[in-house]
C-alpha positions as a LaTeX table, in Angstrom:
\begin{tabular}{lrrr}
\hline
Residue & $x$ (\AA) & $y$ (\AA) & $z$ (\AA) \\
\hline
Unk1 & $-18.73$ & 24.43 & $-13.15$ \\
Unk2 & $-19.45$ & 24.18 & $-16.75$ \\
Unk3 & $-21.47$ & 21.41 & $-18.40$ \\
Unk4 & $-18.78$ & 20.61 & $-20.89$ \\
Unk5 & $-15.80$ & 20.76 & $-17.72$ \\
Unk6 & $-17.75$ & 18.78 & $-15.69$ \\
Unk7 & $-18.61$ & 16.19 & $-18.84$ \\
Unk8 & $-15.05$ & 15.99 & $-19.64$ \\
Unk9 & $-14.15$ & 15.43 & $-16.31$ \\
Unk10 & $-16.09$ & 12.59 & $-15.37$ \\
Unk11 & $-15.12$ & 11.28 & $-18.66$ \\
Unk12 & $-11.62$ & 11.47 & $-17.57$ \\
Unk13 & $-12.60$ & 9.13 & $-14.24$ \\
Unk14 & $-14.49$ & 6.88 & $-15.94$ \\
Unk15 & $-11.18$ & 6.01 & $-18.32$ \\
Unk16 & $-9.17$ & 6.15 & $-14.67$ \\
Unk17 & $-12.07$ & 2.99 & $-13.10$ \\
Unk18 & $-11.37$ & 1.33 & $-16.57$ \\
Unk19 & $-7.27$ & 1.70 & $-16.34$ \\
Unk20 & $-7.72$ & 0.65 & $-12.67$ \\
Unk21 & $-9.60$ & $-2.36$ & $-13.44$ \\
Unk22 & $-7.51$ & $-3.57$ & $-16.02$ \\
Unk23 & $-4.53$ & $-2.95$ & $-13.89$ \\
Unk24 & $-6.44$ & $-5.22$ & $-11.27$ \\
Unk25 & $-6.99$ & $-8.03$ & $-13.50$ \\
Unk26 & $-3.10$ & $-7.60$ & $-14.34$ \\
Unk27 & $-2.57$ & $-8.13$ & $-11.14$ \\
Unk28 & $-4.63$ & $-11.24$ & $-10.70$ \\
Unk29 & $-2.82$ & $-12.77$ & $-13.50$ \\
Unk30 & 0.86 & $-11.64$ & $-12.40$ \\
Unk31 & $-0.79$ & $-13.63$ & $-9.12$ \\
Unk32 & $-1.34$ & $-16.72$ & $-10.56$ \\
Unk33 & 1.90 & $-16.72$ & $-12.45$ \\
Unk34 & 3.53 & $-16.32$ & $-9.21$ \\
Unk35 & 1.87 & $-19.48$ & $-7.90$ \\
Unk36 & 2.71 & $-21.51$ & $-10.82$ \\
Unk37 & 6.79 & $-20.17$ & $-10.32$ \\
Unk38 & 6.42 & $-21.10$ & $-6.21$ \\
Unk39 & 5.46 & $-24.97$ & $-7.64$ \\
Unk40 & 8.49 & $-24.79$ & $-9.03$ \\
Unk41 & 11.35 & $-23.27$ & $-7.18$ \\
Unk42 & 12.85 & $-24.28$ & $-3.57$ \\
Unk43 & 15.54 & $-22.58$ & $-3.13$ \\
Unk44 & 15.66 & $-19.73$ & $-0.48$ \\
Unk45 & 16.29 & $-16.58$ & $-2.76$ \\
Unk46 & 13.94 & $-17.67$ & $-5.22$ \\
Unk47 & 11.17 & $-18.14$ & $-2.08$ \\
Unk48 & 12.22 & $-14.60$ & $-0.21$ \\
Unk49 & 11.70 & $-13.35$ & $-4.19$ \\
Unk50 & 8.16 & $-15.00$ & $-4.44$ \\
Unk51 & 7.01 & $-13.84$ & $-0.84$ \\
Unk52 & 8.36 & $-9.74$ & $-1.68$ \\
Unk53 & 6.16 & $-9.83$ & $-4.57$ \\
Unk54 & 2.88 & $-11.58$ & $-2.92$ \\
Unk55 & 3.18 & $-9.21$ & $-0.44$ \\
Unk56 & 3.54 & $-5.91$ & $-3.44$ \\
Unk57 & 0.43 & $-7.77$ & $-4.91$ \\
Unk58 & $-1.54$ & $-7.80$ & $-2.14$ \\
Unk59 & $-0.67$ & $-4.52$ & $-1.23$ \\
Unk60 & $-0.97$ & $-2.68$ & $-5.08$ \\
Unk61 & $-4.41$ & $-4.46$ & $-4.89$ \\
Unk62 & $-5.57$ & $-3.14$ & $-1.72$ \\
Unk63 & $-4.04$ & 0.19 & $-3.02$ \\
Unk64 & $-6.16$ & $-0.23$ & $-6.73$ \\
Unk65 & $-9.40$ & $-0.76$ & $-4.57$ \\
Unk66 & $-8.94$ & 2.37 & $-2.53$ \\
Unk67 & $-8.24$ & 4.38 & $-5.60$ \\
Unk68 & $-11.42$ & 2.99 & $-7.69$ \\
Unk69 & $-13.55$ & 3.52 & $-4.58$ \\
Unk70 & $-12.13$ & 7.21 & $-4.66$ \\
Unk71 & $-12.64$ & 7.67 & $-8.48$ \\
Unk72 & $-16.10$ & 6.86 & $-7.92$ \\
Unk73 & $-16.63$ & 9.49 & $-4.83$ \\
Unk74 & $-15.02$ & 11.84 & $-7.21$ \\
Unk75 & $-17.22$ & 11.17 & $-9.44$ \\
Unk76 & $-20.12$ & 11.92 & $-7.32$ \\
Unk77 & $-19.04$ & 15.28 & $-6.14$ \\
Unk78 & $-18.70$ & 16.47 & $-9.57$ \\
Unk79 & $-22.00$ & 14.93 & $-10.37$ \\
Unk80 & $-23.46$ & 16.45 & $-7.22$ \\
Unk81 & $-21.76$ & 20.35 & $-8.05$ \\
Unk82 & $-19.22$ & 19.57 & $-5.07$ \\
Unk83 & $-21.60$ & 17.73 & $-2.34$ \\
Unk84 & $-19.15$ & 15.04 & $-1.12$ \\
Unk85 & $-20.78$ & 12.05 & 1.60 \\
Unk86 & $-17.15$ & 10.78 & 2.27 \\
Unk87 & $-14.10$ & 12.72 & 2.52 \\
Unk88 & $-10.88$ & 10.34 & 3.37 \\
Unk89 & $-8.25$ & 12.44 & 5.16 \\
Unk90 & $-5.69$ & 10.28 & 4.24 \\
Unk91 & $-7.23$ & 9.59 & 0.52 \\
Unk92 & $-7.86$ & 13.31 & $-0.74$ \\
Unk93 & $-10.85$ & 13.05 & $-3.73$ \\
Unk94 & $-11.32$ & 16.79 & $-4.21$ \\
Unk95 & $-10.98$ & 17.33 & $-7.56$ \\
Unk96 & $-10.23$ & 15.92 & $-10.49$ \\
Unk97 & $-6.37$ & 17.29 & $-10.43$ \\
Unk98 & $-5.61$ & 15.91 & $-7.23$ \\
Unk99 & $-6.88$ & 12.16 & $-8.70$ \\
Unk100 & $-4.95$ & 13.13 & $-11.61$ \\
Unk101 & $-1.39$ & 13.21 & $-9.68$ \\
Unk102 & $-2.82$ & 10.26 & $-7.59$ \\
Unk103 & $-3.41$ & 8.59 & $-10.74$ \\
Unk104 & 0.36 & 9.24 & $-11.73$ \\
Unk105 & 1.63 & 7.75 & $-8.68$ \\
Unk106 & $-0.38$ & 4.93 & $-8.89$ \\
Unk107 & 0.95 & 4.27 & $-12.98$ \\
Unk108 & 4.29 & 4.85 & $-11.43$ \\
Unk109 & 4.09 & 2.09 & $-8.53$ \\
Unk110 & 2.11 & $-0.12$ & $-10.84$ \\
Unk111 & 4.65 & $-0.40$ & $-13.83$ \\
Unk112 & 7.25 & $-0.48$ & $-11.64$ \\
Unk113 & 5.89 & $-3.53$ & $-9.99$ \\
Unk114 & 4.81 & $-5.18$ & $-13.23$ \\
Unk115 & 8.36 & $-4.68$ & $-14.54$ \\
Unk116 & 10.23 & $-6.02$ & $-11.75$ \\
Unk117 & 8.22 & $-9.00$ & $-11.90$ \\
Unk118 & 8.31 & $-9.74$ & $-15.73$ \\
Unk119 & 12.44 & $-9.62$ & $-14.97$ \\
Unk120 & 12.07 & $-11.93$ & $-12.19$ \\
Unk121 & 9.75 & $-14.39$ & $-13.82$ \\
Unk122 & 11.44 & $-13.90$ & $-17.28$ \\
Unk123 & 14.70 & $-15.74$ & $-15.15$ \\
Unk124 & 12.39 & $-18.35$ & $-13.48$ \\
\hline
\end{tabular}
């Protein structure tokens, strides 16, 4: 692999850890918003509402973890000219295309969470 490819690449992960971070701090704060709305409401639709999206939380930030965990092994194999400790069957770090359409899907889910929640707390 070229210097410059290689460069570029782990360029490209390092702005993935810093769009996964933020998106983790998002989270935290969506989190805490939800807290203040549970204070509030009673009723059962509102509560079913407030326990579908602590579970999404919990779950996008177990899902943010695994993926910054993975940039970071990514990182090291293209640091290390494709020597990889820890290969996740399940979690594929390769390369840095296969991260890239993880990353997509992981934009997708995200903003799709963060929007249904703005609606629901936008009504609340």
């Amino acid at each position: 692999m070229e210097v410059s490819a290689q460069t570029s690449e782990l360029e490209q992960i390092q702005d993935w850890k810093v769009e996964v971070n933020s998106s983790r701090d998002t989270l935290r704060s969506m989190q805490n918003r939800l807290e203040l709305l549970s204070n509030k409401k009673s009723d059962e639709d509102s509560l079913a509402q407030i326990e579908h999206f602590q579970n999404q939380f919990i779950r996008q930030l177990e899902v943010s973890d695994e993926m910054f965990h993975d940039l970071k092994q990514c990182a090291k194999k293209i640091s290390n000219n494709g020597q990889l400790a820890v290969l996740h069957d399940d979690r594929p770090v390769d390369d840095c295309s296969t991260m890239e359409d993880r990353m997509q899907t992981f934009r997708k889910l995200y903003n799709e969470l963060q929007e249904e929640f703005n609606a629901f707390s936008a009504f609340s």
